[in-house]
CSV table of C-alpha atoms in Angstrom, one decimal:
chain,number,residue,atom,x,y,z
A,252,UNK,CA,-12.3,5.6,3.1
A,253,UNK,CA,-10.6,1.5,2.0
A,254,UNK,CA,-8.0,0.4,5.0
A,255,UNK,CA,-5.3,-2.6,4.2
A,256,UNK,CA,-5.3,-4.3,6.6
A,257,UNK,CA,-5.4,-7.5,5.4
A,258,UNK,CA,-2.5,-8.3,3.2
A,259,UNK,CA,-0.3,-6.0,5.6
A,260,UNK,CA,-1.0,-7.4,8.1
A,261,UNK,CA,0.0,-10.2,7.0
A,262,UNK,CA,3.2,-8.6,5.7
A,263,UNK,CA,4.0,-7.1,9.9
A,264,UNK,CA,3.5,-10.6,11.3
A,265,UNK,CA,6.1,-12.4,8.5
A,266,UNK,CA,8.5,-9.7,9.1
A,267,UNK,CA,8.2,-9.3,12.0
A,268,UNK,CA,11.8,-9.0,14.3
A,269,UNK,CA,13.5,-11.0,17.7
A,270,UNK,CA,13.2,-6.6,19.0
A,271,UNK,CA,10.3,-6.2,21.0
A,272,UNK,CA,7.4,-3.5,20.2
A,273,UNK,CA,9.2,-1.7,23.5
A,274,UNK,CA,12.4,-1.2,21.3
A,275,UNK,CA,10.2,-0.3,18.0
A,276,UNK,CA,10.4,3.6,16.5
A,277,UNK,CA,6.7,3.6,15.5
A,278,UNK,CA,6.1,5.5,11.9
A,279,UNK,CA,3.3,6.1,10.4
A,280,UNK,CA,2.3,6.6,7.1
A,281,UNK,CA,-0.1,7.2,5.3
A,282,UNK,CA,-0.2,6.7,1.3
A,283,UNK,CA,-3.5,6.8,-1.4
A,284,UNK,CA,-4.7,4.1,-4.2
A,285,UNK,CA,-4.6,0.9,-1.9
A,286,UNK,CA,-5.3,-1.4,-5.1
A,287,UNK,CA,-2.1,0.2,-6.7
A,288,UNK,CA,0.0,0.7,-3.9
A,289,UNK,CA,-1.1,-2.6,-1.6
A,290,UNK,CA,0.9,-5.4,-3.5
A,291,UNK,CA,4.0,-2.5,-4.0
A,292,UNK,CA,4.7,-1.7,0.1
A,293,UNK,CA,3.6,-5.6,0.3
A,294,UNK,CA,6.9,-6.2,-1.5
A,295,UNK,CA,8.8,-2.9,0.6
A,296,UNK,CA,8.3,-4.2,4.1
A,297,UNK,CA,10.0,-6.9,3.9
A,298,UNK,CA,13.4,-5.6,2.4
A,299,UNK,CA,12.7,-2.6,4.8
A,300,UNK,CA,12.5,-4.5,8.1
A,301,UNK,CA,15.1,-6.7,7.0
A,302,UNK,CA,17.4,-3.5,6.7
A,303,UNK,CA,15.8,-1.6,10.1
A,304,UNK,CA,14.6,-4.6,12.4
A,305,UNK,CA,14.0,-1.5,14.9
A,306,UNK,CA,11.7,0.6,12.5
A,307,UNK,CA,8.2,-0.2,13.1
A,308,UNK,CA,5.3,0.9,9.8
A,309,UNK,CA,1.9,2.1,10.8
A,310,UNK,CA,0.1,2.9,8.1
A,311,UNK,CA,-3.4,4.6,8.0
A,312,UNK,CA,-6.5,4.5,6.6
A,313,UNK,CA,-4.8,4.9,3.1
A,314,UNK,CA,-6.8,8.2,0.8
A,315,UNK,CA,-9.4,7.4,-2.2
A,316,UNK,CA,-7.7,10.4,-4.1
A,317,UNK,CA,-4.4,12.8,-4.4
A,318,UNK,CA,-7.5,15.2,-3.1
A,319,UNK,CA,-9.1,13.1,0.0
A,320,UNK,CA,-5.4,12.9,0.6
A,321,UNK,CA,-4.4,16.5,1.0
A,322,UNK,CA,-7.9,17.5,2.3
A,323,UNK,CA,-6.8,14.7,4.9
A,324,UNK,CA,-3.4,16.7,5.8
A,325,UNK,CA,-4.3,19.7,6.0
A,326,UNK,CA,-7.5,19.1,9.2
A,327,UNK,CA,-4.9,17.2,10.5
A,328,UNK,CA,-2.1,19.4,10.5
A,329,UNK,CA,-5.3,21.8,12.8
A,330,UNK,CA,-6.2,19.1,15.2
A,331,UNK,CA,-2.6,18.2,15.6
A,332,UNK,CA,-2.2,14.0,14.0
A,333,UNK,CA,-0.6,14.0,11.6
A,334,UNK,CA,1.3,11.0,10.0
A,335,UNK,CA,5.2,11.0,10.7
A,336,UNK,CA,5.7,10.6,6.1
A,337,UNK,CA,2.9,10.9,3.7
A,338,UNK,CA,2.7,10.4,-0.2
A,339,UNK,CA,1.1,13.2,-2.0
A,340,UNK,CA,0.2,14.4,-5.5
A,341,UNK,CA,3.3,16.1,-7.3
A,342,UNK,CA,0.3,18.7,-8.2
A,343,UNK,CA,-0.7,19.0,-4.0
A,344,UNK,CA,2.6,19.2,-2.7
A,345,UNK,CA,3.1,23.0,-3.1
A,346,UNK,CA,-0.2,23.8,-0.7
A,347,UNK,CA,1.6,21.4,1.7
A,348,UNK,CA,4.5,23.7,2.2
A,349,UNK,CA,3.6,26.8,1.8
A,350,UNK,CA,1.7,26.2,5.4
A,351,UNK,CA,4.9,25.0,6.7
A,352,UNK,CA,3.6,21.2,6.9
A,353,UNK,CA,5.9,20.1,5.1
A,354,UNK,CA,9.3,19.8,6.9
A,355,UNK,CA,12.3,20.8,3.9
A,356,UNK,CA,14.4,17.6,3.9
A,357,UNK,CA,17.2,19.3,2.8
A,358,UNK,CA,19.2,18.8,6.4
A,359,UNK,CA,18.5,15.0,6.4
A,360,UNK,CA,20.1,15.2,2.9
A,361,UNK,CA,22.8,17.4,4.0
A,362,UNK,CA,23.3,14.9,7.0
A,363,UNK,CA,23.4,11.5,4.3
A,364,UNK,CA,27.4,10.2,2.8
A,365,UNK,CA,25.9,8.5,0.2
A,366,UNK,CA,22.9,10.3,-0.9
A,367,UNK,CA,22.5,11.9,-3.9
A,368,UNK,CA,20.3,14.3,-5.5
A,369,UNK,CA,22.1,13.6,-8.6
A,370,UNK,CA,20.3,9.8,-8.4
A,371,UNK,CA,17.0,11.0,-8.6
A,372,UNK,CA,16.0,12.7,-12.5
A,373,UNK,CA,16.2,16.5,-12.5
A,374,UNK,CA,13.4,17.1,-13.5
A,375,UNK,CA,11.2,14.5,-11.2
A,376,UNK,CA,13.2,16.4,-8.4
A,377,UNK,CA,12.5,19.4,-9.4
A,378,UNK,CA,8.3,18.6,-9.0
A,379,UNK,CA,9.2,18.5,-5.1
A,380,UNK,CA,12.1,22.0,-4.7
A,381,UNK,CA,9.8,25.0,-3.7
A,382,UNK,CA,12.6,27.9,-3.0
A,383,UNK,CA,16.3,26.0,-3.6
A,384,UNK,CA,14.6,23.6,-0.7
A,385,UNK,CA,14.0,19.8,-1.2
A,386,UNK,CA,10.3,18.8,0.5
A,387,UNK,CA,9.1,16.4,-1.7
A,388,UNK,CA,11.2,12.6,-3.2
A,389,UNK,CA,9.7,11.7,-6.2
A,390,UNK,CA,8.0,7.7,-5.4
A,391,UNK,CA,6.3,7.1,-8.8
A,392,UNK,CA,6.4,9.0,-11.8
A,393,UNK,CA,3.6,8.2,-14.2
A,394,UNK,CA,2.6,9.6,-17.8
A,395,UNK,CA,-0.8,9.1,-19.7
A,396,UNK,CA,-0.9,6.2,-21.8
A,397,UNK,CA,-3.1,4.2,-24.5
A,398,UNK,CA,-4.1,0.6,-23.2
A,399,UNK,CA,-5.2,-1.7,-25.7
A,400,UNK,CA,-6.9,-5.3,-26.0
A,401,UNK,CA,-6.2,-6.8,-29.6
A,402,UNK,CA,-8.7,-9.1,-29.4
A,403,UNK,CA,-11.0,-6.6,-29.4
A,404,UNK,CA,-8.6,-4.1,-32.2
A,405,UNK,CA,-8.3,-6.9,-34.8
A,406,UNK,CA,-12.3,-6.5,-35.3
A,407,UNK,CA,-12.1,-3.4,-36.2
A,408,UNK,CA,-8.3,-4.4,-38.6
A,409,UNK,CA,-6.5,-3.4,-35.8
A,410,UNK,CA,-2.9,-4.7,-35.0
A,411,UNK,CA,0.3,-3.2,-32.9
A,412,UNK,CA,1.1,-2.0,-36.2
A,413,UNK,CA,-1.7,0.8,-36.6
A,414,UNK,CA,-3.5,1.7,-33.6
A,415,UNK,CA,-4.0,5.3,-33.2
A,416,UNK,CA,-2.4,7.7,-33.6
A,417,UNK,CA,-4.4,11.4,-33.1
A,418,UNK,CA,-7.3,11.7,-31.2
A,419,UNK,CA,-9.4,11.9,-34.7
A,420,UNK,CA,-8.2,8.3,-35.3
A,421,UNK,CA,-9.3,7.2,-31.9
A,422,UNK,CA,-12.3,8.7,-32.8
A,423,UNK,CA,-12.2,6.8,-36.0
A,424,UNK,CA,-11.6,3.2,-34.6
A,425,UNK,CA,-14.8,3.7,-31.9
A,426,UNK,CA,-17.0,3.9,-35.4
A,427,UNK,CA,-14.6,0.5,-36.7
A,428,UNK,CA,-15.1,-1.3,-33.7
A,429,UNK,CA,-19.0,0.1,-32.8
A,430,UNK,CA,-19.6,-1.0,-36.8
A,431,UNK,CA,-18.4,-4.9,-35.6
A,432,UNK,CA,-20.2,-5.6,-32.8
A,433,UNK,CA,-18.6,-3.3,-30.2
A,434,UNK,CA,-21.6,-2.1,-28.0
A,435,UNK,CA,-19.3,1.1,-25.6
A,436,UNK,CA,-15.0,0.6,-27.7
A,437,UNK,CA,-13.6,3.1,-25.6
A,438,UNK,CA,-12.7,4.8,-21.8
A,439,UNK,CA,-11.0,8.4,-21.8
A,440,UNK,CA,-10.2,9.2,-18.5
A,441,UNK,CA,-11.7,12.2,-18.1
A,442,UNK,CA,-12.2,12.2,-14.4
A,443,UNK,CA,-8.9,11.1,-12.9
A,444,UNK,CA,-7.5,12.6,-10.3
A,445,UNK,CA,-6.9,16.9,-10.7
A,446,UNK,CA,-8.6,17.9,-13.8
A,447,UNK,CA,-4.7,15.5,-15.5
A,448,UNK,CA,-5.9,15.2,-19.7
A,449,UNK,CA,-7.5,18.6,-19.8
A,450,UNK,CA,-3.8,19.2,-18.4
A,451,UNK,CA,-2.7,16.5,-21.1
A,452,UNK,CA,-4.3,18.3,-24.0
A,453,UNK,CA,-3.3,21.3,-23.5
A,454,UNK,CA,0.1,20.1,-22.6
A,455,UNK,CA,0.1,18.4,-25.9
A,456,UNK,CA,0.1,22.0,-27.1
A,457,UNK,CA,3.2,23.0,-24.9
A,458,UNK,CA,0.0,25.2,-24.0
A,459,UNK,CA,0.7,25.5,-19.7
A,460,UNK,CA,-3.5,25.0,-17.6
A,461,UNK,CA,-1.9,28.1,-14.8
A,462,UNK,CA,0.5,31.0,-15.2
A,463,UNK,CA,1.6,32.6,-11.8
A,464,UNK,CA,-2.3,33.3,-11.1
A,465,UNK,CA,-4.1,32.6,-15.2
A,466,UNK,CA,-5.5,30.3,-15.6
A,467,UNK,CA,-5.1,29.3,-19.1
A,468,UNK,CA,-8.3,28.2,-20.6
A,469,UNK,CA,-9.0,30.9,-22.2
A,470,UNK,CA,-6.5,30.7,-25.3
A,471,UNK,CA,-6.6,29.4,-29.1
A,472,UNK,CA,-5.1,25.6,-27.0
A,473,UNK,CA,-7.6,25.8,-24.3
A,474,UNK,CA,-10.8,26.3,-26.8
A,475,UNK,CA,-8.6,23.5,-28.8
A,476,UNK,CA,-8.5,21.1,-25.0
A,477,UNK,CA,-11.9,21.2,-24.1
A,478,UNK,CA,-13.4,20.9,-28.8
A,479,UNK,CA,-11.1,17.7,-28.2
A,480,UNK,CA,-12.7,16.2,-25.4
A,481,UNK,CA,-16.0,17.1,-27.7
A,482,UNK,CA,-15.0,15.3,-30.1
A,483,UNK,CA,-14.0,12.6,-28.3
A,484,UNK,CA,-17.1,12.0,-26.0
A,485,UNK,CA,-19.6,12.4,-29.2
A,486,UNK,CA,-18.0,10.8,-32.1
A,487,UNK,CA,-16.9,7.5,-29.3
A,488,UNK,CA,-20.2,7.1,-27.8
A,489,UNK,CA,-18.1,7.4,-24.6
A,490,UNK,CA,-20.2,6.3,-21.3
A,491,UNK,CA,-20.0,8.4,-18.7
A,492,UNK,CA,-18.6,5.3,-15.7
A,493,UNK,CA,-17.0,5.9,-13.2
A,494,UNK,CA,-13.3,5.3,-13.3
A,495,UNK,CA,-12.5,2.6,-11.0
A,496,UNK,CA,-16.0,0.5,-12.9
A,497,UNK,CA,-13.9,1.5,-16.3
A,498,UNK,CA,-10.5,0.3,-14.9
A,499,UNK,CA,-12.7,-2.8,-14.5
A,500,UNK,CA,-14.9,-3.1,-17.9
A,501,UNK,CA,-11.5,-3.2,-19.4
A,502,UNK,CA,-10.0,-5.5,-17.5
A,503,UNK,CA,-13.5,-7.6,-18.0
A,504,UNK,CA,-12.0,-7.4,-22.2
A,505,UNK,CA,-15.4,-5.0,-22.5
A,506,UNK,CA,-13.4,-1.8,-23.9
A,507,UNK,CA,-11.2,-2.1,-27.0
A,508,UNK,CA,-9.3,1.3,-26.2
A,509,UNK,CA,-8.5,2.6,-22.7
A,510,UNK,CA,-6.6,6.3,-22.6
A,511,UNK,CA,-5.4,6.0,-18.8
A,512,UNK,CA,-2.2,7.2,-16.9
A,513,UNK,CA,0.7,3.8,-16.9
A,514,UNK,CA,0.0,3.7,-13.8
A,515,UNK,CA,-2.9,1.6,-13.9
A,516,UNK,CA,-1.1,-2.0,-15.8
A,517,UNK,CA,0.3,-3.7,-13.0
A,518,UNK,CA,-4.0,-3.5,-11.9
A,519,UNK,CA,-4.7,-4.7,-15.3
A,520,UNK,CA,-2.8,-7.2,-15.8
A,521,UNK,CA,-3.7,-8.9,-12.8
A,522,UNK,CA,-7.4,-8.6,-13.0
A,523,UNK,CA,-7.3,-8.6,-17.0
A,524,UNK,CA,-9.5,-12.9,-18.8
A,525,UNK,CA,-7.4,-13.5,-21.1
A,526,UNK,CA,-6.7,-11.0,-23.9
A,527,UNK,CA,-3.5,-9.7,-25.0
A,528,UNK,CA,-2.9,-6.4,-24.0
A,529,UNK,CA,-0.9,-3.7,-25.8
A,530,UNK,CA,0.0,0.0,-24.0
A,531,UNK,CA,0.7,2.3,-26.9
A,532,UNK,CA,2.2,6.6,-27.0
A,533,UNK,CA,-0.7,9.2,-25.9
A,534,UNK,CA,-2.0,10.4,-28.4
A,535,UNK,CA,-1.9,13.5,-29.8
A,536,UNK,CA,-3.9,16.2,-31.3
A,537,UNK,CA,-1.5,16.5,-34.5
A,538,UNK,CA,-0.1,13.9,-36.5
A,539,UNK,CA,3.1,14.4,-35.2
A,540,UNK,CA,1.8,13.7,-31.4
A,541,UNK,CA,1.5,15.5,-28.4
A,542,UNK,CA,4.2,18.7,-27.6
A,543,UNK,CA,4.5,17.5,-23.4
A,544,UNK,CA,2.2,16.0,-21.3
A,545,UNK,CA,2.6,15.9,-17.3
A,546,UNK,CA,4.0,14.2,-15.2
A,547,UNK,CA,2.0,12.3,-12.6
A,548,UNK,CA,2.3,9.8,-9.6
A,549,UNK,CA,3.1,11.3,-6.6
A,550,UNK,CA,5.8,12.1,-3.2
A,551,UNK,CA,7.0,11.1,-0.4
A,552,UNK,CA,6.8,14.1,2.2
A,553,UNK,CA,8.2,14.4,5.7
A,554,UNK,CA,5.3,16.0,8.0
A,555,UNK,CA,5.8,14.7,11.5
A,556,UNK,CA,4.8,16.7,14.3
A,557,UNK,CA,7.5,14.6,17.0
A,558,UNK,CA,10.8,17.1,17.3
A,559,UNK,CA,12.6,13.8,18.9
A,560,UNK,CA,16.0,12.8,16.7
A,561,UNK,CA,15.8,9.1,17.2
A,562,UNK,CA,11.6,9.5,15.4
A,563,UNK,CA,12.4,11.9,13.0
A,564,UNK,CA,16.2,10.2,11.9
A,565,UNK,CA,13.7,6.9,11.5
A,566,UNK,CA,10.3,8.6,9.1
A,567,UNK,CA,13.6,9.6,7.5
A,568,UNK,CA,15.1,5.9,7.0
A,569,UNK,CA,11.8,5.2,5.4
A,570,UNK,CA,11.1,8.2,3.2
A,571,UNK,CA,14.4,7.5,1.7
A,572,UNK,CA,14.3,3.8,0.9
A,573,UNK,CA,10.7,4.0,-0.2
A,574,UNK,CA,12.3,6.4,-3.3
A,575,UNK,CA,15.2,5.0,-3.7
A,576,UNK,CA,17.3,1.5,-5.1
A,577,UNK,CA,15.2,-1.6,-4.6
A,578,UNK,CA,12.2,0.3,-2.6
A,579,UNK,CA,11.6,2.2,-6.1
A,580,UNK,CA,12.2,-0.9,-8.1
A,581,UNK,CA,8.9,-2.6,-6.6
A,582,UNK,CA,7.0,0.4,-8.1
A,583,UNK,CA,7.6,-0.4,-11.3
A,584,UNK,CA,7.5,-3.9,-10.4
A,585,UNK,CA,5.1,-3.6,-8.7
A,586,UNK,CA,2.4,-0.9,-10.6
A,587,UNK,CA,3.0,0.7,-14.4
A,588,UNK,CA,4.9,3.4,-13.1
A,589,UNK,CA,8.0,4.4,-13.7
A,590,UNK,CA,11.0,5.1,-10.4
A,591,UNK,CA,12.3,8.1,-10.6
A,592,UNK,CA,15.6,7.2,-9.2
A,593,UNK,CA,18.5,6.8,-11.7
A,594,UNK,CA,20.0,3.6,-9.3
A,595,UNK,CA,16.5,1.6,-9.3
A,596,UNK,CA,16.4,2.4,-13.0
A,597,UNK,CA,20.1,0.6,-12.7
A,598,UNK,CA,18.8,-2.6,-11.4
A,599,UNK,CA,15.7,-3.0,-13.7
A,600,UNK,CA,15.7,-1.5,-16.9
A,601,UNK,CA,18.4,-4.1,-18.4
A,602,UNK,CA,16.3,-6.8,-18.1
A,603,UNK,CA,12.9,-5.1,-16.8
A,604,UNK,CA,11.5,-2.9,-19.6
A,605,UNK,CA,11.9,-5.8,-22.4
A,606,UNK,CA,10.0,-8.6,-20.2
A,607,UNK,CA,7.5,-6.3,-19.6
A,608,UNK,CA,6.8,-4.5,-22.7
A,609,UNK,CA,3.7,-2.8,-21.2
A,610,UNK,CA,5.6,-0.7,-19.0
A,611,UNK,CA,8.1,1.0,-21.2
A,612,UNK,CA,5.6,3.0,-22.6
A,613,UNK,CA,5.7,5.5,-20.0
A,614,UNK,CA,9.2,5.3,-20.2
A,615,UNK,CA,9.8,6.1,-23.9
A,616,UNK,CA,7.5,8.9,-23.2
A,617,UNK,CA,9.8,10.4,-20.5
A,618,UNK,CA,10.9,13.7,-23.4
A,619,UNK,CA,7.3,15.3,-23.2
A,620,UNK,CA,7.5,15.0,-18.9
A,621,UNK,CA,5.9,17.8,-18.1
A,622,UNK,CA,5.1,19.8,-14.2
A,623,UNK,CA,0.8,18.5,-13.0
A,624,UNK,CA,0.2,21.6,-12.1
A,625,UNK,CA,-1.7,23.0,-9.3
A,626,UNK,CA,-4.4,25.9,-8.9
A,627,UNK,CA,-3.0,27.6,-6.4
A,628,UNK,CA,-4.0,29.6,-3.3
A,629,UNK,CA,-5.8,28.2,-0.2
A,630,UNK,CA,-8.9,28.0,-3.7
A,631,UNK,CA,-6.6,25.3,-5.8
A,632,UNK,CA,-9.2,22.2,-4.7
A,633,UNK,CA,-12.8,24.2,-5.4
A,634,UNK,CA,-11.5,24.9,-9.0
A,635,UNK,CA,-10.2,21.3,-9.4
A,636,UNK,CA,-13.7,20.3,-8.5
A,637,UNK,CA,-15.2,23.4,-10.8
A,638,UNK,CA,-13.3,22.3,-14.2
A,639,UNK,CA,-14.1,18.4,-13.0
A,640,UNK,CA,-18.0,19.4,-13.3
A,641,UNK,CA,-17.4,21.3,-16.7
A,642,UNK,CA,-15.8,18.0,-17.4
A,643,UNK,CA,-18.6,16.2,-16.6
A,644,UNK,CA,-20.8,18.4,-18.0
A,645,UNK,CA,-19.1,18.0,-22.0
A,646,UNK,CA,-19.3,13.5,-20.9
A,647,UNK,CA,-23.4,13.8,-20.4
A,648,UNK,CA,-24.3,16.2,-23.0
A,649,UNK,CA,-24.8,19.4,-20.5
A,650,UNK,CA,-22.6,21.1,-22.2
A,651,UNK,CA,-22.9,21.2,-26.3
A,652,UNK,CA,-21.1,25.7,-26.4
A,653,UNK,CA,-17.6,24.8,-26.3
A,654,UNK,CA,-16.4,28.0,-26.6
A,655,UNK,CA,-19.7,29.4,-24.6
A,656,UNK,CA,-17.8,26.7,-21.6
A,657,UNK,CA,-14.6,28.3,-22.0
A,658,UNK,CA,-16.0,31.3,-21.0
A,659,UNK,CA,-18.2,30.0,-18.3
A,660,UNK,CA,-15.0,28.0,-17.0
A,661,UNK,CA,-12.5,30.4,-16.9
A,662,UNK,CA,-14.7,32.9,-15.6
A,663,UNK,CA,-15.7,31.0,-12.2
A,664,UNK,CA,-12.2,29.6,-12.6
A,665,UNK,CA,-10.6,32.5,-12.2
A,666,UNK,CA,-12.8,34.8,-9.1
A,667,UNK,CA,-11.6,31.3,-6.7
A,668,UNK,CA,-7.7,31.8,-8.1
A,669,UNK,CA,-7.9,35.5,-7.8
């Protein structure tokens, strides 16, 4: 795990108020992906402290991934060391609700005089609603997009007007780029958290990956998903890069194309070399484009084990601040995520996306938003790893027969879900 020490310490010091340490209520907070979100919280904290000088936010060690975040919270629940507020992947909320770790936010919402659920995009708010109770408020929402280095793409005759529309187009572009002398034309984010890109190909065909407790890979859409991956990996001769190395390689200007979450736009822009970055809609299996795409991102959950009303009120104040208004607007300003709150959109959308077109692509794809599904039951994380290993086997060439892999993955994952 990484610790967010230097930058956060500077923010905390710079925003100190006249209130003494004894006067402040300390809210412990855990979140993932330091490389994406440190800059976001550096922007949010001064505004929060100005509004709430009696509250101190204590940042815990950041989670390496959403799976790491869920495992950490499950361990801390047993040890009695939970943070007051945690950020969890949209597809990992259910298990914390089922185990009674996450608290319902309905009592806090009901006590607010100026809080309206309608302020949050309904499709996004639904992702944190269980049994008609809101447990998670969406903080950052992403969709998969295409990243293009236009100087590299120009070597094969591509401009912003003829970028790939289908995965077959992508493979053709890889061939042209290799002929133009590009050693590694493309990276496709198979290893992104939560089997997100597998679900993206399934939803592209309007097929959920899970229905109830049934794994849907044993369908024609499932086979098409695996075959599409294989065609991308082999047709592009894609290197099996670890995802951080892939982002670094694209930022350095080595890759012509990268297919990843829009969440990384801000990080790429801060790290990129001297080239023109363009993002475009996620390609489809068919020329008509995807029929749906899974919503990525995370939600803020209240996991405090305190019974002190003041402590809980402080935790709610932080949770509400970061998911609404200026707090949510800073998510879009500092990352490539979309703000889940309509009020935040009103603050920034009028000019922001016109001035930042690379961050606007996911917004255009919002009508495609579908659920990022979790695998139900206590073995959900194990199922995620089984699928991960299977997909890596396609990348490395270990698995060549997609029908056989479909059968093996279906049997192993279904056994875990059953």
